[in-house]
Amino acid sequence: MSEVMFDARAYCKIMLHSAKYPHLAVNGLLLAENGKPKTIVDAVPLFHQCLHVSPMAEVALVQVEAKASQKGRQIVGYYVGCENFYDNHFERAPGIRIAEKIAELNSDACIAVIDNRAVSINMRYPALRIWQHRDNRWSKAKCVVENERVTFDVVSCLLQRGAAKELHDYDNYLDNTQHDWDNVHLNGDLKQILAIESVSSSSRNESNTAEDDCDSLGAKRYTLRRKAYKREVKKKIFRIAGQDIPDHSGECDDDQNISSTQEKSTVTLTAENSKGNGARNIHQSMLQSR
């Protein structure tokens, strides 16, 4: 199964577009660097009203393609979020004709369908299902998110704070041309937020590593204390047995000495008990003879 990598910014914008219109279907375009169609570096949100091929969709495709080419990028895919909560297959996705048109121009085109059930304020796995165009048909592919732990934390934080309203799609641009469909302002904010979160995540990882080192050091100290305690117990056993304390470095030798000492102590005690019993029997027989 092939993989499609999503840049953190592209993934965040797709999730924000879906969260801004949870009661409607949404769609957009996926951009990649020239020659790298399997790495999605940006997403352009298009519509939340009429998602099918229309004159406005064609105008949007022309504008997005022109602006992308200036940055050395190309349109390589199409993303869509269905209005029905349980629809997460591209066969039922609206505007599939747009994806087919992209596939005519790019042999490695892909479709990303938003999995509505996975979009949450505590995201832990990718909320996208991917299909890639191969051999004139759409085949299932795997979605990989760059630095997914940091990206999921940022998306969750943005959704909790209602940042979706800051994103503008092409429909918003048609309603008010001051709304930039390229979302330059949002791109800058996402870049800063992702950088800050990445540094924070690195700091947390370093602190966790230090805690693990402390835990391992504590475990070693505990092990040494246990060994010292065992040695003291062995010494007491030898003292009780009335034998000299041997100096062994290996734990196995010490264990064998303990077991042998315990056996000798048991034999000695048994012999002493038997001697005591014999003396008592002789004394009783002498009393009876009198």
PDB file of N, CA and C in Angstrom, residues 8-92:
ATOM      1  N   ALA A   8       2.056  19.332   8.199  1.00  0.00           N
ATOM      2  CA  ALA A   8       1.242  19.718   9.357  1.00  0.00           C
ATOM      3  C   ALA A   8       0.280  20.845   9.020  1.00  0.00           C
ATOM      4  N   ARG A   9       0.744  21.833   8.246  1.00  0.00           N
ATOM      5  CA  ARG A   9      -0.120  22.968   7.905  1.00  0.00           C
ATOM      6  C   ARG A   9      -1.287  22.529   7.034  1.00  0.00           C
ATOM      7  N   ALA A  10      -1.022  21.688   6.044  1.00  0.00           N
ATOM      8  CA  ALA A  10      -2.098  21.208   5.172  1.00  0.00           C
ATOM      9  C   ALA A  10      -3.141  20.435   5.969  1.00  0.00           C
ATOM     10  N   TYR A  11      -2.682  19.569   6.867  1.00  0.00           N
ATOM     11  CA  TYR A  11      -3.618  18.775   7.662  1.00  0.00           C
ATOM     12  C   TYR A  11      -4.461  19.670   8.570  1.00  0.00           C
ATOM     13  N   CYS A  12      -3.826  20.665   9.192  1.00  0.00           N
ATOM     14  CA  CYS A  12      -4.569  21.572  10.072  1.00  0.00           C
ATOM     15  C   CYS A  12      -5.657  22.333   9.313  1.00  0.00           C
ATOM     16  N   LYS A  13      -5.352  22.808   8.118  1.00  0.00           N
ATOM     17  CA  LYS A  13      -6.326  23.584   7.360  1.00  0.00           C
ATOM     18  C   LYS A  13      -7.512  22.721   6.927  1.00  0.00           C
ATOM     19  N   ILE A  14      -7.253  21.472   6.593  1.00  0.00           N
ATOM     20  CA  ILE A  14      -8.355  20.573   6.220  1.00  0.00           C
ATOM     21  C   ILE A  14      -9.280  20.348   7.409  1.00  0.00           C
ATOM     22  N   MET A  15      -8.707  20.121   8.585  1.00  0.00           N
ATOM     23  CA  MET A  15      -9.516  19.888   9.781  1.00  0.00           C
ATOM     24  C   MET A  15     -10.304  21.142  10.181  1.00  0.00           C
ATOM     25  N   LEU A  16      -9.681  22.300  10.051  1.00  0.00           N
ATOM     26  CA  LEU A  16     -10.370  23.543  10.384  1.00  0.00           C
ATOM     27  C   LEU A  16     -11.526  23.810   9.420  1.00  0.00           C
ATOM     28  N   HIS A  17     -11.333  23.499   8.135  1.00  0.00           N
ATOM     29  CA  HIS A  17     -12.402  23.685   7.164  1.00  0.00           C
ATOM     30  C   HIS A  17     -13.591  22.790   7.490  1.00  0.00           C
ATOM     31  N   SER A  18     -13.296  21.552   7.869  1.00  0.00           N
ATOM     32  CA  SER A  18     -14.365  20.626   8.231  1.00  0.00           C
ATOM     33  C   SER A  18     -15.087  21.081   9.499  1.00  0.00           C
ATOM     34  N   ALA A  19     -14.331  21.597  10.475  1.00  0.00           N
ATOM     35  CA  ALA A  19     -14.933  22.019  11.741  1.00  0.00           C
ATOM     36  C   ALA A  19     -15.729  23.311  11.608  1.00  0.00           C
ATOM     37  N   LYS A  20     -15.373  24.150  10.651  1.00  0.00           N
ATOM     38  CA  LYS A  20     -16.085  25.417  10.484  1.00  0.00           C
ATOM     39  C   LYS A  20     -17.508  25.198   9.974  1.00  0.00           C
ATOM     40  N   TYR A  21     -17.701  24.165   9.178  1.00  0.00           N
ATOM     41  CA  TYR A  21     -19.037  23.860   8.636  1.00  0.00           C
ATOM     42  C   TYR A  21     -19.373  22.394   8.936  1.00  0.00           C
ATOM     43  N   PRO A  22     -19.625  22.068  10.201  1.00  0.00           N
ATOM     44  CA  PRO A  22     -19.896  20.668  10.557  1.00  0.00           C
ATOM     45  C   PRO A  22     -21.217  20.140  10.006  1.00  0.00           C
ATOM     46  N   HIS A  23     -22.112  21.055   9.630  1.00  0.00           N
ATOM     47  CA  HIS A  23     -23.429  20.653   9.130  1.00  0.00           C
ATOM     48  C   HIS A  23     -23.475  20.603   7.603  1.00  0.00           C
ATOM     49  N   LEU A  24     -22.344  20.911   6.952  1.00  0.00           N
ATOM     50  CA  LEU A  24     -22.308  20.958   5.494  1.00  0.00           C
ATOM     51  C   LEU A  24     -21.143  20.136   4.958  1.00  0.00           C
ATOM     52  N   ALA A  25     -21.241  19.792   3.683  1.00  0.00           N
ATOM     53  CA  ALA A  25     -20.120  19.148   3.005  1.00  0.00           C
ATOM     54  C   ALA A  25     -19.114  20.222   2.590  1.00  0.00           C
ATOM     55  N   VAL A  26     -17.842  19.880   2.625  1.00  0.00           N
ATOM     56  CA  VAL A  26     -16.785  20.824   2.248  1.00  0.00           C
ATOM     57  C   VAL A  26     -15.820  20.125   1.294  1.00  0.00           C
ATOM     58  N   ASN A  27     -15.099  20.918   0.535  1.00  0.00           N
ATOM     59  CA  ASN A  27     -14.087  20.333  -0.345  1.00  0.00           C
ATOM     60  C   ASN A  27     -12.952  21.330  -0.550  1.00  0.00           C
ATOM     61  N   GLY A  28     -11.867  20.848  -1.164  1.00  0.00           N
ATOM     62  CA  GLY A  28     -10.722  21.706  -1.404  1.00  0.00           C
ATOM     63  C   GLY A  28      -9.690  20.981  -2.250  1.00  0.00           C
ATOM     64  N   LEU A  29      -8.579  21.656  -2.491  1.00  0.00           N
ATOM     65  CA  LEU A  29      -7.519  21.130  -3.345  1.00  0.00           C
ATOM     66  C   LEU A  29      -6.261  20.866  -2.514  1.00  0.00           C
ATOM     67  N   LEU A  30      -5.489  19.876  -2.954  1.00  0.00           N
ATOM     68  CA  LEU A  30      -4.241  19.512  -2.306  1.00  0.00           C
ATOM     69  C   LEU A  30      -3.071  19.902  -3.204  1.00  0.00           C
ATOM     70  N   LEU A  31      -2.079  20.553  -2.630  1.00  0.00           N
ATOM     71  CA  LEU A  31      -0.925  21.029  -3.385  1.00  0.00           C
ATOM     72  C   LEU A  31       0.341  20.304  -2.937  1.00  0.00           C
ATOM     73  N   ALA A  32       1.254  20.111  -3.888  1.00  0.00           N
ATOM     74  CA  ALA A  32       2.548  19.479  -3.613  1.00  0.00           C
ATOM     75  C   ALA A  32       3.619  20.185  -4.424  1.00  0.00           C
ATOM     76  N   GLU A  33       4.856  20.028  -3.978  1.00  0.00           N
ATOM     77  CA  GLU A  33       5.976  20.581  -4.732  1.00  0.00           C
ATOM     78  C   GLU A  33       6.113  19.849  -6.072  1.00  0.00           C
ATOM     79  N   ASN A  34       6.592  20.538  -7.057  1.00  0.00           N
ATOM     80  CA  ASN A  34       6.792  19.918  -8.367  1.00  0.00           C
ATOM     81  C   ASN A  34       7.746  18.728  -8.254  1.00  0.00           C
ATOM     82  N   GLY A  35       7.300  17.582  -8.760  1.00  0.00           N
ATOM     83  CA  GLY A  35       8.117  16.373  -8.703  1.00  0.00           C
ATOM     84  C   GLY A  35       7.955  15.566  -7.444  1.00  0.00           C
ATOM     85  N   LYS A  36       7.146  16.043  -6.484  1.00  0.00           N
ATOM     86  CA  LYS A  36       6.916  15.313  -5.226  1.00  0.00           C
ATOM     87  C   LYS A  36       5.413  15.199  -4.965  1.00  0.00           C
ATOM     88  N   PRO A  37       4.706  14.436  -5.782  1.00  0.00           N
ATOM     89  CA  PRO A  37       3.241  14.406  -5.667  1.00  0.00           C
ATOM     90  C   PRO A  37       2.729  13.688  -4.428  1.00  0.00           C
ATOM     91  N   LYS A  38       3.583  12.923  -3.735  1.00  0.00           N
ATOM     92  CA  LYS A  38       3.124  12.161  -2.576  1.00  0.00           C
ATOM     93  C   LYS A  38       3.340  12.883  -1.257  1.00  0.00           C
ATOM     94  N   THR A  39       3.777  14.138  -1.329  1.00  0.00           N
ATOM     95  CA  THR A  39       3.950  14.939  -0.116  1.00  0.00           C
ATOM     96  C   THR A  39       3.107  16.197  -0.234  1.00  0.00           C
ATOM     97  N   ILE A  40       2.008  16.228   0.486  1.00  0.00           N
ATOM     98  CA  ILE A  40       1.072  17.357   0.422  1.00  0.00           C
ATOM     99  C   ILE A  40       1.586  18.459   1.336  1.00  0.00           C
ATOM    100  N   VAL A  41       1.901  19.598   0.758  1.00  0.00           N
ATOM    101  CA  VAL A  41       2.483  20.700   1.533  1.00  0.00           C
ATOM    102  C   VAL A  41       1.464  21.785   1.872  1.00  0.00           C
ATOM    103  N   ASP A  42       0.329  21.807   1.190  1.00  0.00           N
ATOM    104  CA  ASP A  42      -0.661  22.839   1.483  1.00  0.00           C
ATOM    105  C   ASP A  42      -2.031  22.378   0.981  1.00  0.00           C
ATOM    106  N   ALA A  43      -3.066  22.989   1.539  1.00  0.00           N
ATOM    107  CA  ALA A  43      -4.443  22.695   1.138  1.00  0.00           C
ATOM    108  C   ALA A  43      -5.173  24.014   0.912  1.00  0.00           C
ATOM    109  N   VAL A  44      -5.978  24.061  -0.137  1.00  0.00           N
ATOM    110  CA  VAL A  44      -6.751  25.257  -0.465  1.00  0.00           C
ATOM    111  C   VAL A  44      -8.233  24.933  -0.310  1.00  0.00           C
ATOM    112  N   PRO A  45      -8.900  25.465   0.698  1.00  0.00           N
ATOM    113  CA  PRO A  45     -10.334  25.206   0.875  1.00  0.00           C
ATOM    114  C   PRO A  45     -11.153  25.909  -0.208  1.00  0.00           C
ATOM    115  N   LEU A  46     -12.071  25.165  -0.817  1.00  0.00           N
ATOM    116  CA  LEU A  46     -12.861  25.718  -1.915  1.00  0.00           C
ATOM    117  C   LEU A  46     -14.278  26.084  -1.490  1.00  0.00           C
ATOM    118  N   PHE A  47     -15.144  25.093  -1.369  1.00  0.00           N
ATOM    119  CA  PHE A  47     -16.568  25.390  -1.218  1.00  0.00           C
ATOM    120  C   PHE A  47     -17.183  24.661  -0.019  1.00  0.00           C
ATOM    121  N   HIS A  48     -18.308  25.226   0.433  1.00  0.00           N
ATOM    122  CA  HIS A  48     -19.131  24.562   1.448  1.00  0.00           C
ATOM    123  C   HIS A  48     -20.615  24.653   1.068  1.00  0.00           C
ATOM    124  N   GLN A  49     -20.886  25.109  -0.140  1.00  0.00           N
ATOM    125  CA  GLN A  49     -22.278  25.213  -0.587  1.00  0.00           C
ATOM    126  C   GLN A  49     -22.529  24.303  -1.788  1.00  0.00           C
ATOM    127  N   CYS A  50     -21.997  24.672  -2.928  1.00  0.00           N
ATOM    128  CA  CYS A  50     -22.150  23.845  -4.127  1.00  0.00           C
ATOM    129  C   CYS A  50     -20.795  23.237  -4.463  1.00  0.00           C
ATOM    130  N   LEU A  51     -20.653  21.937  -4.206  1.00  0.00           N
ATOM    131  CA  LEU A  51     -19.357  21.281  -4.350  1.00  0.00           C
ATOM    132  C   LEU A  51     -19.140  20.658  -5.723  1.00  0.00           C
ATOM    133  N   HIS A  52     -20.145  20.647  -6.552  1.00  0.00           N
ATOM    134  CA  HIS A  52     -20.020  19.969  -7.839  1.00  0.00           C
ATOM    135  C   HIS A  52     -19.331  20.873  -8.862  1.00  0.00           C
ATOM    136  N   VAL A  53     -18.948  20.288  -9.971  1.00  0.00           N
ATOM    137  CA  VAL A  53     -18.293  21.051 -11.030  1.00  0.00           C
ATOM    138  C   VAL A  53     -19.239  22.145 -11.519  1.00  0.00           C
ATOM    139  N   SER A  54     -18.739  23.347 -11.507  1.00  0.00           N
ATOM    140  CA  SER A  54     -19.537  24.507 -11.901  1.00  0.00           C
ATOM    141  C   SER A  54     -18.593  25.550 -12.471  1.00  0.00           C
ATOM    142  N   PRO A  55     -19.139  26.600 -13.100  1.00  0.00           N
ATOM    143  CA  PRO A  55     -18.249  27.664 -13.598  1.00  0.00           C
ATOM    144  C   PRO A  55     -17.358  28.242 -12.508  1.00  0.00           C
ATOM    145  N   MET A  56     -17.890  28.370 -11.273  1.00  0.00           N
ATOM    146  CA  MET A  56     -17.087  28.903 -10.184  1.00  0.00           C
ATOM    147  C   MET A  56     -15.965  27.945  -9.814  1.00  0.00           C
ATOM    148  N   ALA A  57     -16.246  26.642  -9.877  1.00  0.00           N
ATOM    149  CA  ALA A  57     -15.201  25.654  -9.587  1.00  0.00           C
ATOM    150  C   ALA A  57     -14.084  25.726 -10.625  1.00  0.00           C
ATOM    151  N   GLU A  58     -14.451  25.893 -11.868  1.00  0.00           N
ATOM    152  CA  GLU A  58     -13.432  26.000 -12.918  1.00  0.00           C
ATOM    153  C   GLU A  58     -12.586  27.263 -12.743  1.00  0.00           C
ATOM    154  N   VAL A  59     -13.244  28.376 -12.374  1.00  0.00           N
ATOM    155  CA  VAL A  59     -12.496  29.605 -12.118  1.00  0.00           C
ATOM    156  C   VAL A  59     -11.539  29.413 -10.942  1.00  0.00           C
ATOM    157  N   ALA A  60     -12.008  28.734  -9.894  1.00  0.00           N
ATOM    158  CA  ALA A  60     -11.163  28.493  -8.723  1.00  0.00           C
ATOM    159  C   ALA A  60      -9.958  27.633  -9.090  1.00  0.00           C
ATOM    160  N   LEU A  61     -10.165  26.600  -9.901  1.00  0.00           N
ATOM    161  CA  LEU A  61      -9.057  25.733 -10.316  1.00  0.00           C
ATOM    162  C   LEU A  61      -7.994  26.516 -11.093  1.00  0.00           C
ATOM    163  N   VAL A  62      -8.460  27.407 -11.969  1.00  0.00           N
ATOM    164  CA  VAL A  62      -7.512  28.195 -12.763  1.00  0.00           C
ATOM    165  C   VAL A  62      -6.701  29.122 -11.861  1.00  0.00           C
ATOM    166  N   GLN A  63      -7.364  29.797 -10.911  1.00  0.00           N
ATOM    167  CA  GLN A  63      -6.663  30.723 -10.030  1.00  0.00           C
ATOM    168  C   GLN A  63      -5.686  29.997  -9.109  1.00  0.00           C
ATOM    169  N   VAL A  64      -6.129  28.880  -8.547  1.00  0.00           N
ATOM    170  CA  VAL A  64      -5.258  28.128  -7.638  1.00  0.00           C
ATOM    171  C   VAL A  64      -4.041  27.589  -8.392  1.00  0.00           C
ATOM    172  N   GLU A  65      -4.260  27.095  -9.592  1.00  0.00           N
ATOM    173  CA  GLU A  65      -3.152  26.547 -10.368  1.00  0.00           C
ATOM    174  C   GLU A  65      -2.145  27.641 -10.731  1.00  0.00           C
ATOM    175  N   ALA A  66      -2.638  28.809 -11.070  1.00  0.00           N
ATOM    176  CA  ALA A  66      -1.742  29.903 -11.429  1.00  0.00           C
ATOM    177  C   ALA A  66      -0.901  30.353 -10.240  1.00  0.00           C
ATOM    178  N   LYS A  67      -1.543  30.470  -9.083  1.00  0.00           N
ATOM    179  CA  LYS A  67      -0.806  30.909  -7.896  1.00  0.00           C
ATOM    180  C   LYS A  67       0.160  29.837  -7.413  1.00  0.00           C
ATOM    181  N   ALA A  68      -0.234  28.575  -7.533  1.00  0.00           N
ATOM    182  CA  ALA A  68       0.639  27.479  -7.101  1.00  0.00           C
ATOM    183  C   ALA A  68       1.882  27.388  -7.976  1.00  0.00           C
ATOM    184  N   SER A  69       1.708  27.593  -9.278  1.00  0.00           N
ATOM    185  CA  SER A  69       2.852  27.499 -10.196  1.00  0.00           C
ATOM    186  C   SER A  69       3.895  28.573  -9.901  1.00  0.00           C
ATOM    187  N   GLN A  70       3.465  29.724  -9.367  1.00  0.00           N
ATOM    188  CA  GLN A  70       4.409  30.771  -9.006  1.00  0.00           C
ATOM    189  C   GLN A  70       5.309  30.353  -7.846  1.00  0.00           C
ATOM    190  N   LYS A  71       4.826  29.426  -7.035  1.00  0.00           N
ATOM    191  CA  LYS A  71       5.601  28.948  -5.886  1.00  0.00           C
ATOM    192  C   LYS A  71       6.255  27.594  -6.152  1.00  0.00           C
ATOM    193  N   GLY A  72       6.207  27.147  -7.405  1.00  0.00           N
ATOM    194  CA  GLY A  72       6.804  25.857  -7.719  1.00  0.00           C
ATOM    195  C   GLY A  72       5.992  24.684  -7.235  1.00  0.00           C
ATOM    196  N   ARG A  73       4.679  24.845  -7.209  1.00  0.00           N
ATOM    197  CA  ARG A  73       3.788  23.792  -6.730  1.00  0.00           C
ATOM    198  C   ARG A  73       2.772  23.428  -7.803  1.00  0.00           C
ATOM    199  N   GLN A  74       2.071  22.335  -7.563  1.00  0.00           N
ATOM    200  CA  GLN A  74       1.054  21.885  -8.495  1.00  0.00           C
ATOM    201  C   GLN A  74      -0.113  21.244  -7.734  1.00  0.00           C
ATOM    202  N   ILE A  75      -1.261  21.213  -8.392  1.00  0.00           N
ATOM    203  CA  ILE A  75      -2.441  20.572  -7.800  1.00  0.00           C
ATOM    204  C   ILE A  75      -2.313  19.065  -8.002  1.00  0.00           C
ATOM    205  N   VAL A  76      -2.294  18.303  -6.912  1.00  0.00           N
ATOM    206  CA  VAL A  76      -2.106  16.850  -7.003  1.00  0.00           C
ATOM    207  C   VAL A  76      -3.255  16.062  -6.383  1.00  0.00           C
ATOM    208  N   GLY A  77      -4.218  16.755  -5.797  1.00  0.00           N
ATOM    209  CA  GLY A  77      -5.282  15.996  -5.148  1.00  0.00           C
ATOM    210  C   GLY A  77      -6.485  16.836  -4.796  1.00  0.00           C
ATOM    211  N   TYR A  78      -7.455  16.142  -4.242  1.00  0.00           N
ATOM    212  CA  TYR A  78      -8.756  16.735  -3.912  1.00  0.00           C
ATOM    213  C   TYR A  78      -9.181  16.182  -2.561  1.00  0.00           C
ATOM    214  N   TYR A  79      -9.614  17.052  -1.669  1.00  0.00           N
ATOM    215  CA  TYR A  79     -10.150  16.561  -0.389  1.00  0.00           C
ATOM    216  C   TYR A  79     -11.618  16.947  -0.266  1.00  0.00           C
ATOM    217  N   VAL A  80     -12.345  16.139   0.477  1.00  0.00           N
ATOM    218  CA  VAL A  80     -13.786  16.345   0.611  1.00  0.00           C
ATOM    219  C   VAL A  80     -14.259  15.796   1.947  1.00  0.00           C
ATOM    220  N   GLY A  81     -15.207  16.496   2.513  1.00  0.00           N
ATOM    221  CA  GLY A  81     -15.883  16.038   3.725  1.00  0.00           C
ATOM    222  C   GLY A  81     -17.368  15.942   3.457  1.00  0.00           C
ATOM    223  N   CYS A  82     -17.928  14.773   3.656  1.00  0.00           N
ATOM    224  CA  CYS A  82     -19.343  14.550   3.321  1.00  0.00           C
ATOM    225  C   CYS A  82     -20.262  15.164   4.378  1.00  0.00           C
ATOM    226  N   GLU A  83     -21.469  15.482   3.929  1.00  0.00           N
ATOM    227  CA  GLU A  83     -22.458  16.054   4.853  1.00  0.00           C
ATOM    228  C   GLU A  83     -22.975  14.997   5.814  1.00  0.00           C
ATOM    229  N   ASN A  84     -23.156  13.768   5.309  1.00  0.00           N
ATOM    230  CA  ASN A  84     -23.589  12.665   6.156  1.00  0.00           C
ATOM    231  C   ASN A  84     -22.444  12.241   7.065  1.00  0.00           C
ATOM    232  N   PHE A  85     -22.713  12.112   8.337  1.00  0.00           N
ATOM    233  CA  PHE A  85     -21.674  11.813   9.325  1.00  0.00           C
ATOM    234  C   PHE A  85     -20.978  10.486   9.047  1.00  0.00           C
ATOM    235  N   TYR A  86     -21.705   9.513   8.500  1.00  0.00           N
ATOM    236  CA  TYR A  86     -21.151   8.169   8.323  1.00  0.00           C
ATOM    237  C   TYR A  86     -20.595   7.925   6.921  1.00  0.00           C
ATOM    238  N   ASP A  87     -20.678   8.890   6.034  1.00  0.00           N
ATOM    239  CA  ASP A  87     -20.127   8.713   4.686  1.00  0.00           C
ATOM    240  C   ASP A  87     -18.640   9.049   4.696  1.00  0.00           C
ATOM    241  N   ASN A  88     -17.816   8.043   4.508  1.00  0.00           N
ATOM    242  CA  ASN A  88     -16.369   8.286   4.476  1.00  0.00           C
ATOM    243  C   ASN A  88     -15.699   7.525   3.329  1.00  0.00           C
ATOM    244  N   HIS A  89     -16.459   7.273   2.243  1.00  0.00           N
ATOM    245  CA  HIS A  89     -15.925   6.634   1.043  1.00  0.00           C
ATOM    246  C   HIS A  89     -16.027   7.615  -0.125  1.00  0.00           C
ATOM    247  N   PHE A  90     -15.041   7.560  -0.983  1.00  0.00           N
ATOM    248  CA  PHE A  90     -15.016   8.541  -2.064  1.00  0.00           C
ATOM    249  C   PHE A  90     -16.132   8.299  -3.083  1.00  0.00           C
ATOM    250  N   GLU A  91     -16.694   7.071  -3.133  1.00  0.00           N
ATOM    251  CA  GLU A  91     -17.787   6.820  -4.078  1.00  0.00           C
ATOM    252  C   GLU A  91     -18.987   7.709  -3.790  1.00  0.00           C
ATOM    253  N   ARG A  92     -19.221   8.035  -2.526  1.00  0.00           N
ATOM    254  CA  ARG A  92     -20.363   8.864  -2.149  1.00  0.00           C
ATOM    255  C   ARG A  92     -19.994  10.329  -1.953  1.00  0.00           C
TER     256      ARG A  92
END
